[in-house]
mmCIF file of C-alpha atoms and ligand atoms in Angstrom:
data_model
loop_
_atom_site.group_PDB
_atom_site.id
_atom_site.type_symbol
_atom_site.label_atom_id
_atom_site.label_comp_id
_atom_site.label_asym_id
_atom_site.label_seq_id
_atom_site.Cartn_x
_atom_site.Cartn_y
_atom_site.Cartn_z
ATOM 1 C CA MET A 1 196.344 128.561 -140.479
ATOM 2 C CA SER A 2 198.582 127.003 -143.105
ATOM 3 C CA LYS A 3 197.212 126.260 -146.557
ATOM 4 C CA HIS A 4 195.089 123.114 -146.717
ATOM 5 C CA ILE A 5 196.863 120.486 -148.801
ATOM 6 C CA LYS A 6 194.537 117.497 -149.019
ATOM 7 C CA LEU A 7 196.127 114.220 -148.053
ATOM 8 C CA TYR A 8 195.949 111.237 -150.361
ATOM 9 C CA ILE A 9 199.060 109.724 -148.832
ATOM 10 C CA PRO A 10 198.334 106.459 -146.976
ATOM 11 C CA GLY A 11 198.300 108.082 -143.601
ATOM 12 C CA PRO A 12 197.677 110.435 -142.062
ATOM 13 C CA VAL A 13 194.622 110.908 -144.260
ATOM 14 C CA GLU A 14 192.108 113.749 -144.552
ATOM 15 C CA VAL A 15 190.208 114.623 -141.381
ATOM 16 C CA SER A 16 186.761 116.100 -141.936
ATOM 17 C CA PRO A 17 185.623 119.437 -140.460
ATOM 18 C CA ALA A 18 182.867 117.524 -138.619
ATOM 19 C CA THR A 19 185.487 115.327 -136.931
ATOM 20 C CA TYR A 20 187.523 118.349 -135.861
ATOM 21 C CA GLU A 21 184.360 119.922 -134.518
ATOM 22 C CA ALA A 22 183.527 116.776 -132.531
ATOM 23 C CA MET A 23 186.984 116.973 -130.950
ATOM 24 C CA CYS A 24 186.428 120.539 -129.736
ATOM 25 C CA GLN A 25 184.706 119.580 -126.492
ATOM 26 C CA PRO A 26 185.738 121.182 -123.207
ATOM 27 C CA MET A 27 188.448 119.120 -121.496
ATOM 28 C CA ILE A 28 187.368 116.689 -118.769
ATOM 29 C CA GLY A 29 189.221 114.740 -116.105
ATOM 30 C CA HIS A 30 190.170 111.203 -117.065
ATOM 31 C CA ARG A 31 189.255 109.770 -113.661
ATOM 32 C CA GLY A 32 185.793 111.285 -113.546
ATOM 33 C CA LYS A 33 182.347 110.128 -114.555
ATOM 34 C CA GLY A 34 182.388 112.227 -117.744
ATOM 35 C CA PHE A 35 185.269 110.232 -119.141
ATOM 36 C CA GLN A 36 183.956 106.908 -117.890
ATOM 37 C CA ASP A 37 180.653 107.602 -119.638
ATOM 38 C CA LEU A 38 182.448 108.470 -122.875
ATOM 39 C CA TYR A 39 184.534 105.299 -122.633
ATOM 40 C CA ALA A 40 181.494 103.152 -121.869
ATOM 41 C CA GLU A 41 179.529 104.720 -124.697
ATOM 42 C CA ILE A 42 182.081 103.824 -127.351
ATOM 43 C CA GLN A 43 182.858 100.282 -126.112
ATOM 44 C CA PRO A 44 179.848 98.578 -127.757
ATOM 45 C CA MET A 45 180.572 100.352 -131.040
ATOM 46 C CA LEU A 46 184.221 99.317 -130.892
ATOM 47 C CA ARG A 47 183.343 95.713 -130.060
ATOM 48 C CA GLN A 48 180.988 95.583 -133.004
ATOM 49 C CA LEU A 49 183.659 96.988 -135.286
ATOM 50 C CA PHE A 50 186.324 94.557 -134.052
ATOM 51 C CA GLY A 51 183.850 91.670 -134.028
ATOM 52 C CA THR A 52 184.666 90.778 -130.456
ATOM 53 C CA ARG A 53 183.194 90.215 -127.033
ATOM 54 C CA GLN A 54 186.518 91.280 -125.508
ATOM 55 C CA GLN A 55 187.291 94.782 -124.368
ATOM 56 C CA VAL A 56 188.760 97.114 -126.975
ATOM 57 C CA PHE A 57 191.604 99.179 -125.535
ATOM 58 C CA LEU A 58 192.620 102.749 -126.293
ATOM 59 C CA SER A 59 196.320 103.480 -126.230
ATOM 60 C CA THR A 60 197.560 107.032 -126.364
ATOM 61 C CA SER A 61 200.373 106.313 -128.769
ATOM 62 C CA SER A 62 200.776 105.659 -132.413
ATOM 63 C CA ALA A 63 200.300 102.067 -133.572
ATOM 64 C CA TRP A 64 203.962 101.291 -133.020
ATOM 65 C CA GLY A 65 203.407 101.546 -129.287
ATOM 66 C CA VAL A 66 201.058 98.570 -129.345
ATOM 67 C CA MET A 67 203.200 96.749 -131.930
ATOM 68 C CA GLU A 68 206.126 96.975 -129.525
ATOM 69 C CA GLY A 69 203.832 96.313 -126.570
ATOM 70 C CA SER A 70 202.559 93.096 -128.146
ATOM 71 C CA ILE A 71 206.114 91.810 -128.380
ATOM 72 C CA ARG A 72 206.879 92.759 -124.785
ATOM 73 C CA ASN A 73 203.655 91.269 -123.437
ATOM 74 C CA LEU A 74 203.464 88.054 -125.430
ATOM 75 C CA VAL A 75 206.829 86.730 -126.592
ATOM 76 C CA LYS A 76 208.425 84.347 -124.138
ATOM 77 C CA LYS A 77 210.407 81.974 -126.325
ATOM 78 C CA LYS A 78 210.775 83.261 -129.874
ATOM 79 C CA VAL A 79 208.725 85.249 -132.350
ATOM 80 C CA LEU A 80 208.259 84.677 -136.058
ATOM 81 C CA ASN A 81 207.985 88.068 -137.775
ATOM 82 C CA CYS A 82 206.398 87.795 -141.211
ATOM 83 C CA CYS A 83 208.169 90.414 -143.335
ATOM 84 C CA ASN A 84 206.984 91.674 -146.717
ATOM 85 C CA GLY A 85 207.462 95.427 -146.593
ATOM 86 C CA ALA A 86 208.695 98.367 -144.551
ATOM 87 C CA PHE A 87 206.361 98.066 -141.557
ATOM 88 C CA SER A 88 206.607 94.293 -141.209
ATOM 89 C CA ASP A 89 210.395 94.323 -141.698
ATOM 90 C CA LYS A 90 210.661 96.947 -138.978
ATOM 91 C CA TRP A 91 208.648 94.734 -136.610
ATOM 92 C CA LEU A 92 211.490 92.179 -136.707
ATOM 93 C CA ASP A 93 213.923 94.909 -135.709
ATOM 94 C CA VAL A 94 211.575 96.036 -132.919
ATOM 95 C CA SER A 95 211.308 92.453 -131.590
ATOM 96 C CA ARG A 96 215.084 92.270 -131.308
ATOM 97 C CA ARG A 97 215.322 95.713 -129.736
ATOM 98 C CA CYS A 98 212.917 94.415 -127.071
ATOM 99 C CA GLY A 99 215.520 91.735 -126.346
ATOM 100 C CA LYS A 100 213.457 88.915 -127.810
ATOM 101 C CA GLU A 101 214.598 86.061 -129.972
ATOM 102 C CA ALA A 102 213.135 86.710 -133.377
ATOM 103 C CA GLU A 103 213.289 85.242 -136.852
ATOM 104 C CA ALA A 104 212.007 86.583 -140.155
ATOM 105 C CA TYR A 105 209.858 84.833 -142.685
ATOM 106 C CA GLN A 106 211.114 87.189 -145.363
ATOM 107 C CA VAL A 107 209.156 87.706 -148.525
ATOM 108 C CA GLU A 108 210.136 89.997 -151.355
ATOM 109 C CA TRP A 109 208.498 93.443 -151.092
ATOM 110 C CA GLY A 110 205.284 93.432 -153.083
ATOM 111 C CA ARG A 111 204.456 89.792 -152.338
ATOM 112 C CA PRO A 112 201.884 88.577 -149.803
ATOM 113 C CA ILE A 113 202.405 86.505 -146.660
ATOM 114 C CA LEU A 114 201.186 82.988 -147.406
ATOM 115 C CA ALA A 115 199.636 80.661 -144.849
ATOM 116 C CA ASP A 116 201.502 77.544 -146.072
ATOM 117 C CA GLU A 117 204.829 79.271 -145.512
ATOM 118 C CA VAL A 118 203.821 80.416 -142.039
ATOM 119 C CA ASP A 119 202.659 76.877 -141.303
ATOM 120 C CA LYS A 120 206.038 75.369 -142.288
ATOM 121 C CA ARG A 121 207.853 77.653 -139.899
ATOM 122 C CA LEU A 122 205.468 77.260 -136.974
ATOM 123 C CA ALA A 123 205.716 73.465 -137.439
ATOM 124 C CA THR A 124 209.307 73.641 -136.132
ATOM 125 C CA GLY A 125 207.852 74.291 -132.681
ATOM 126 C CA GLU A 126 210.431 77.037 -132.139
ATOM 127 C CA PHE A 127 207.943 79.886 -131.958
ATOM 128 C CA ASP A 128 205.417 80.986 -129.372
ATOM 129 C CA ALA A 129 204.287 84.099 -131.257
ATOM 130 C CA VAL A 130 203.880 85.273 -134.825
ATOM 131 C CA THR A 131 203.385 88.806 -136.146
ATOM 132 C CA PHE A 132 201.935 89.686 -139.492
ATOM 133 C CA ILE A 133 200.645 92.749 -141.228
ATOM 134 C CA HIS A 134 197.248 92.432 -142.818
ATOM 135 C CA ASN A 135 197.673 95.366 -145.204
ATOM 136 C CA GLU A 136 201.336 96.254 -145.890
ATOM 137 C CA THR A 137 200.991 99.973 -146.466
ATOM 138 C CA SER A 138 204.446 100.387 -147.994
ATOM 139 C CA THR A 139 203.665 98.021 -150.883
ATOM 140 C CA GLY A 140 199.857 98.018 -151.044
ATOM 141 C CA VAL A 141 199.700 94.279 -150.371
ATOM 142 C CA LEU A 142 196.729 92.712 -148.606
ATOM 143 C CA SER A 143 197.661 89.314 -147.152
ATOM 144 C CA PRO A 144 195.087 86.525 -146.704
ATOM 145 C CA ILE A 145 194.253 87.074 -143.057
ATOM 146 C CA ALA A 146 191.631 84.309 -142.793
ATOM 147 C CA GLU A 147 194.001 81.630 -144.104
ATOM 148 C CA ILE A 148 196.799 82.774 -141.814
ATOM 149 C CA ALA A 149 194.507 83.070 -138.784
ATOM 150 C CA ALA A 150 193.134 79.560 -139.465
ATOM 151 C CA LEU A 151 196.570 78.245 -138.402
ATOM 152 C CA LYS A 152 195.731 79.248 -134.851
ATOM 153 C CA ARG A 153 193.653 76.064 -134.557
ATOM 154 C CA LYS A 154 196.720 74.006 -135.433
ATOM 155 C CA TYR A 155 199.018 76.008 -133.130
ATOM 156 C CA PRO A 156 196.843 77.068 -130.189
ATOM 157 C CA ASP A 157 199.845 77.973 -128.023
ATOM 158 C CA VAL A 158 201.249 80.427 -130.540
ATOM 159 C CA MET A 159 200.157 84.047 -130.124
ATOM 160 C CA PHE A 160 198.781 85.434 -133.393
ATOM 161 C CA ILE A 161 199.516 89.163 -133.422
ATOM 162 C CA THR A 162 197.979 91.116 -136.277
ATOM 163 C CA ASP A 163 198.553 94.664 -137.442
ATOM 164 C CA SER A 164 195.604 95.892 -139.442
ATOM 165 C CA VAL A 165 196.606 99.528 -139.124
ATOM 166 C CA SER A 166 195.744 100.447 -142.706
ATOM 167 C CA GLY A 167 193.340 97.612 -143.514
ATOM 168 C CA PHE A 168 190.956 97.871 -140.594
ATOM 169 C CA THR A 169 187.447 99.165 -141.406
ATOM 170 C CA THR A 170 188.143 99.017 -145.168
ATOM 171 C CA VAL A 171 187.598 95.251 -145.358
ATOM 172 C CA PRO A 172 185.856 93.023 -142.772
ATOM 173 C CA VAL A 173 188.079 91.765 -139.937
ATOM 174 C CA SER A 174 186.310 89.902 -137.177
ATOM 175 C CA PHE A 175 188.590 89.224 -134.224
ATOM 176 C CA ASP A 176 186.628 86.463 -132.454
ATOM 177 C CA GLU A 177 185.709 84.662 -135.646
ATOM 178 C CA LEU A 178 189.302 84.703 -136.865
ATOM 179 C CA GLY A 179 190.527 83.547 -133.457
ATOM 180 C CA LEU A 180 193.391 86.022 -133.315
ATOM 181 C CA ASP A 181 195.253 86.958 -130.126
ATOM 182 C CA VAL A 182 195.919 90.611 -130.837
ATOM 183 C CA LEU A 183 194.409 92.903 -133.430
ATOM 184 C CA LEU A 184 195.729 96.450 -133.473
ATOM 185 C CA THR A 185 195.144 99.560 -135.498
ATOM 186 C CA GLY A 186 195.741 103.307 -135.434
ATOM 187 C CA SER A 187 193.671 106.447 -135.700
ATOM 188 C CA GLN A 188 195.251 108.237 -138.674
ATOM 189 C CA LYS A 189 194.547 105.658 -141.359
ATOM 190 C CA ALA A 190 191.025 104.517 -142.276
ATOM 191 C CA PHE A 191 189.504 105.950 -139.083
ATOM 192 C CA ALA A 192 190.307 109.355 -140.598
ATOM 193 C CA LEU A 193 191.255 110.824 -137.234
ATOM 194 C CA PRO A 194 194.392 112.780 -136.391
ATOM 195 C CA PRO A 195 197.349 110.603 -135.290
ATOM 196 C CA GLY A 196 198.008 109.763 -131.649
ATOM 197 C CA LEU A 197 195.587 106.982 -130.778
ATOM 198 C CA ALA A 198 196.037 103.236 -131.207
ATOM 199 C CA LEU A 199 193.221 100.744 -130.697
ATOM 200 C CA PHE A 200 193.587 97.061 -129.960
ATOM 201 C CA THR A 201 191.969 93.998 -128.542
ATOM 202 C CA ALA A 202 193.511 90.877 -127.048
ATOM 203 C CA SER A 203 192.311 87.333 -126.420
ATOM 204 C CA GLU A 204 191.965 85.634 -123.022
ATOM 205 C CA ALA A 205 194.969 83.506 -123.983
ATOM 206 C CA ALA A 206 196.977 86.652 -124.673
ATOM 207 C CA MET A 207 196.137 87.987 -121.207
ATOM 208 C CA GLU A 208 197.197 84.665 -119.676
ATOM 209 C CA ARG A 209 200.465 84.748 -121.574
ATOM 210 C CA ALA A 210 201.100 88.324 -120.472
ATOM 211 C CA ALA A 211 200.489 87.388 -116.839
ATOM 212 C CA GLY A 212 203.429 84.973 -117.033
ATOM 213 C CA ILE A 213 205.848 87.529 -118.452
ATOM 214 C CA HIS A 214 207.416 89.870 -115.948
ATOM 215 C CA ASP A 215 209.153 92.536 -117.998
ATOM 216 C CA ARG A 216 206.082 93.876 -119.746
ATOM 217 C CA GLY A 217 206.884 97.419 -118.687
ATOM 218 C CA TYR A 218 204.108 99.770 -117.670
ATOM 219 C CA TYR A 219 202.868 102.008 -120.484
ATOM 220 C CA PHE A 220 201.822 99.163 -122.773
ATOM 221 C CA ASP A 221 201.106 96.524 -120.125
ATOM 222 C CA PHE A 222 198.076 94.603 -121.396
ATOM 223 C CA LEU A 223 196.980 93.735 -117.859
ATOM 224 C CA GLU A 224 196.934 97.430 -116.937
ATOM 225 C CA PHE A 225 194.729 98.091 -119.953
ATOM 226 C CA ARG A 226 192.402 95.295 -118.897
ATOM 227 C CA SER A 227 192.043 96.266 -115.249
ATOM 228 C CA ASN A 228 191.565 99.952 -116.077
ATOM 229 C CA GLY A 229 189.195 99.087 -118.898
ATOM 230 C CA GLU A 230 186.990 97.236 -116.446
ATOM 231 C CA LYS A 231 186.456 100.641 -114.793
ATOM 232 C CA ASN A 232 185.985 102.400 -118.149
ATOM 233 C CA MET A 233 189.358 104.037 -117.849
ATOM 234 C CA THR A 234 192.815 103.925 -119.398
ATOM 235 C CA PRO A 235 196.078 103.282 -117.488
ATOM 236 C CA SER A 236 197.342 106.842 -118.005
ATOM 237 C CA THR A 237 195.884 110.145 -119.149
ATOM 238 C CA PRO A 238 194.553 109.496 -122.642
ATOM 239 C CA CYS A 239 194.158 111.775 -125.667
ATOM 240 C CA ILE A 240 190.631 112.751 -124.656
ATOM 241 C CA SER A 241 190.022 115.057 -127.633
ATOM 242 C CA LEU A 242 190.867 112.252 -130.019
ATOM 243 C CA ILE A 243 188.473 109.961 -128.180
ATOM 244 C CA TYR A 244 185.686 112.484 -128.744
ATOM 245 C CA GLY A 245 186.655 112.378 -132.416
ATOM 246 C CA LEU A 246 186.629 108.581 -132.295
ATOM 247 C CA ARG A 247 183.092 108.585 -130.905
ATOM 248 C CA HIS A 248 182.010 110.756 -133.821
ATOM 249 C CA GLN A 249 183.698 108.543 -136.395
ATOM 250 C CA LEU A 250 182.252 105.362 -134.882
ATOM 251 C CA GLN A 251 178.772 106.876 -135.047
ATOM 252 C CA GLN A 252 179.382 107.808 -138.673
ATOM 253 C CA MET A 253 180.624 104.319 -139.543
ATOM 254 C CA LEU A 254 177.654 102.596 -137.977
ATOM 255 C CA ALA A 255 175.225 105.051 -139.559
ATOM 256 C CA GLU A 256 176.734 104.305 -142.971
ATOM 257 C CA GLY A 257 176.640 100.580 -142.212
ATOM 258 C CA LEU A 258 179.799 98.493 -142.163
ATOM 259 C CA ASP A 259 178.960 96.572 -145.333
ATOM 260 C CA ASN A 260 178.340 99.854 -147.132
ATOM 261 C CA ARG A 261 181.616 101.144 -145.808
ATOM 262 C CA TYR A 262 183.527 98.122 -147.118
ATOM 263 C CA ALA A 263 181.715 98.418 -150.472
ATOM 264 C CA ARG A 264 182.577 102.116 -150.672
ATOM 265 C CA HIS A 265 186.261 101.402 -150.109
ATOM 266 C CA ALA A 266 186.225 98.684 -152.776
ATOM 267 C CA ARG A 267 184.459 100.988 -155.235
ATOM 268 C CA LEU A 268 186.753 103.985 -154.680
ATOM 269 C CA ASN A 269 189.800 101.741 -154.836
ATOM 270 C CA GLY A 270 188.449 100.385 -158.136
ATOM 271 C CA MET A 271 188.234 103.942 -159.487
ATOM 272 C CA VAL A 272 191.936 104.437 -158.769
ATOM 273 C CA HIS A 273 192.711 101.049 -160.318
ATOM 274 C CA ASP A 274 190.887 102.104 -163.484
ATOM 275 C CA TRP A 275 193.046 105.211 -163.665
ATOM 276 C CA VAL A 276 196.187 103.053 -163.294
ATOM 277 C CA ARG A 277 195.155 100.750 -166.162
ATOM 278 C CA ARG A 278 193.943 103.567 -168.392
ATOM 279 C CA ASN A 279 197.318 105.255 -168.164
ATOM 280 C CA GLY A 280 199.481 102.233 -168.832
ATOM 281 C CA PHE A 281 200.818 101.860 -165.315
ATOM 282 C CA GLU A 282 201.151 98.557 -163.483
ATOM 283 C CA PHE A 283 200.337 97.520 -159.936
ATOM 284 C CA PHE A 284 203.140 96.810 -157.499
ATOM 285 C CA ALA A 285 201.042 94.100 -155.796
ATOM 286 C CA PRO A 286 199.906 90.999 -157.648
ATOM 287 C CA GLU A 287 196.296 90.430 -158.601
ATOM 288 C CA GLY A 288 194.269 88.983 -155.737
ATOM 289 C CA TYR A 289 196.471 90.582 -153.071
ATOM 290 C CA ARG A 290 195.844 94.258 -153.671
ATOM 291 C CA SER A 291 194.917 96.582 -150.857
ATOM 292 C CA LYS A 292 191.446 98.138 -150.817
ATOM 293 C CA SER A 293 192.600 101.190 -148.895
ATOM 294 C CA LEU A 294 195.430 102.377 -151.109
ATOM 295 C CA THR A 295 196.991 101.667 -154.466
ATOM 296 C CA CYS A 296 200.729 101.177 -154.833
ATOM 297 C CA VAL A 297 201.425 102.020 -158.471
ATOM 298 C CA ALA A 298 204.546 100.609 -160.153
ATOM 299 C CA ASN A 299 206.288 103.394 -162.045
ATOM 300 C CA ASN A 300 206.848 101.301 -165.176
ATOM 301 C CA ARG A 301 206.456 104.445 -167.315
ATOM 302 C CA ASN A 302 209.367 105.954 -165.459
ATOM 303 C CA ILE A 303 207.710 109.311 -164.874
ATOM 304 C CA ASP A 304 209.332 111.914 -162.631
ATOM 305 C CA VAL A 305 207.346 111.098 -159.492
ATOM 306 C CA ALA A 306 208.612 114.087 -157.521
ATOM 307 C CA ALA A 307 207.609 116.470 -160.330
ATOM 308 C CA PHE A 308 204.223 114.742 -160.617
ATOM 309 C CA ILE A 309 203.555 115.268 -156.922
ATOM 310 C CA GLY A 310 204.777 118.840 -157.215
ATOM 311 C CA LEU A 311 202.141 119.538 -159.880
ATOM 312 C CA LEU A 312 199.411 117.890 -157.821
ATOM 313 C CA LYS A 313 200.366 120.022 -154.877
ATOM 314 C CA SER A 314 200.743 123.382 -156.596
ATOM 315 C CA ASN A 315 197.826 123.105 -159.029
ATOM 316 C CA HIS A 316 195.363 120.959 -157.089
ATOM 317 C CA SER A 317 196.362 121.388 -153.415
ATOM 318 C CA LEU A 318 196.630 117.668 -152.813
ATOM 319 C CA ILE A 319 199.438 115.196 -152.332
ATOM 320 C CA ILE A 320 199.976 111.511 -152.924
ATOM 321 C CA ASP A 321 202.985 109.544 -151.703
ATOM 322 C CA GLY A 322 206.151 109.188 -153.763
ATOM 323 C CA GLY A 323 207.088 105.665 -152.668
ATOM 324 C CA TYR A 324 208.207 104.263 -149.322
ATOM 325 C CA GLY A 325 211.906 103.918 -148.491
ATOM 326 C CA LYS A 326 213.692 101.899 -151.138
ATOM 327 C CA LEU A 327 210.596 102.118 -153.392
ATOM 328 C CA LYS A 328 210.876 105.915 -153.635
ATOM 329 C CA GLY A 329 210.439 106.940 -157.265
ATOM 330 C CA ARG A 330 209.902 103.325 -158.359
ATOM 331 C CA THR A 331 206.336 103.438 -157.039
ATOM 332 C CA PHE A 332 203.823 105.988 -155.884
ATOM 333 C CA ARG A 333 200.852 105.456 -153.607
ATOM 334 C CA ILE A 334 197.354 106.853 -153.655
ATOM 335 C CA SER A 335 195.107 106.456 -150.630
ATOM 336 C CA ASN A 336 191.341 106.098 -150.881
ATOM 337 C CA MET A 337 190.695 105.299 -147.221
ATOM 338 C CA GLY A 338 188.654 107.075 -144.601
ATOM 339 C CA ASP A 339 185.850 109.494 -145.399
ATOM 340 C CA GLU A 340 186.436 109.670 -149.167
ATOM 341 C CA THR A 341 183.510 109.731 -151.579
ATOM 342 C CA ASP A 342 182.895 109.110 -155.275
ATOM 343 C CA ALA A 343 183.101 112.881 -155.756
ATOM 344 C CA SER A 344 186.347 113.364 -153.844
ATOM 345 C CA ILE A 345 188.100 110.458 -155.571
ATOM 346 C CA SER A 346 186.810 111.668 -158.959
ATOM 347 C CA ALA A 347 188.442 115.017 -158.194
ATOM 348 C CA VAL A 348 191.713 113.262 -157.320
ATOM 349 C CA ILE A 349 191.581 111.342 -160.591
ATOM 350 C CA ALA A 350 190.968 114.527 -162.583
ATOM 351 C CA ALA A 351 193.984 116.055 -160.807
ATOM 352 C CA LEU A 352 196.111 112.992 -161.604
ATOM 353 C CA ASP A 353 195.113 113.208 -165.277
ATOM 354 C CA ASP A 354 195.841 116.913 -165.470
ATOM 355 C CA SER A 355 199.226 116.605 -163.744
ATOM 356 C CA LEU A 356 200.287 113.603 -165.803
ATOM 357 C CA ALA A 357 199.489 115.509 -169.005
ATOM 358 C CA LYS A 358 201.653 118.442 -167.830
ATOM 359 C CA LEU A 359 204.729 116.360 -167.003
HETATM 360 C C1 PLP B 401 201.036 103.479 -140.449
HETATM 361 C C2 PLP B 401 201.330 102.052 -140.148
HETATM 362 C C3 PLP B 401 202.011 101.667 -138.988
HETATM 363 C C4 PLP B 401 202.638 102.625 -138.035
HETATM 364 O O1 PLP B 401 201.769 103.442 -137.487
HETATM 365 P P1 PLP B 401 202.257 104.630 -136.535
HETATM 366 O O2 PLP B 401 200.954 105.225 -136.261
HETATM 367 O O3 PLP B 401 203.188 105.476 -137.328
HETATM 368 O O4 PLP B 401 202.899 104.011 -135.377
HETATM 369 C C5 PLP B 401 202.177 100.331 -138.743
HETATM 370 N N1 PLP B 401 201.733 99.408 -139.584
HETATM 371 C C6 PLP B 401 201.112 99.736 -140.723
HETATM 372 C C7 PLP B 401 200.666 98.653 -141.632
HETATM 373 C C8 PLP B 401 200.890 101.055 -141.030
HETATM 374 O O5 PLP B 401 200.260 101.378 -142.167
#
């Protein structure tokens, strides 16, 4: 086995030995009762987590599969892609690559998506779908999901498609209460599972929209997910080992209690924030819009980020991220999501202090 370098990059994150162990079940057939029982067992836990009465679907893909799938299933006329970072900007590109008419509501990287601005654009009547990213992982910005989702009441015919890949399970997101049309996430962020599984739910209205669109493809066809889900199955052979891991993580989350889980993420994130302030760094995201799952630190001290990460890796066997795309070197990101504890984040902070002093 290769040396264990602990991951404090914002995905993939650390996977616990207990999760790996839970995944080491003998393989089963995906059309047999064993799998159907597994699927049925996790549905109530997933519905509780998503805050929905709808089915929660398991897609054997990374989150991008469902992000692309949402465009293919739900955009008939034109989609408004809210762009404020690398993942949301890419979604605009993906919409166009799917052959859809798409327009950006472009915000400077580091700024949040604001409901008033979304409202102005939807008021044109041009759009029948909108995408936005709850927690922009590239910039550490948490956008006001409740305010944006509240627009659904004003624009009931617009599909509200939400990526909460790196926000989900770190702050409360209740699908039915928010009235969203799609909520999607992935396994390798706060779920603290290996990559390869995306999870999503979709509204009745989304299923109706999909039924009227005829080039949905197959692999990400929402109606395939629904009809297979009714039989406790997936459209194609799923990543069964990961689903065993998911069952374990769901049990852990519910045993901890969701409110405790959200409080833990806020507390650990606060510990990282304290380190940032104590060392004279600034936050890339403005106050009030900062992620609870990661911290995007502005490199206002102009440290050598690559050397800093090198020291963390060689002396402490852990890595953080050196900045996404055009923010490389200008920012660095520290994740606190998943199974982290006060002790593990304290150890990261001690490592950050030690490495900073050695620069
Ligand atoms: C990680 C991430 C994605 C992409 O996930 P993949 O699993 O690489 O497809 C999309 N959106 C956000 C906000 C992310 O953090």
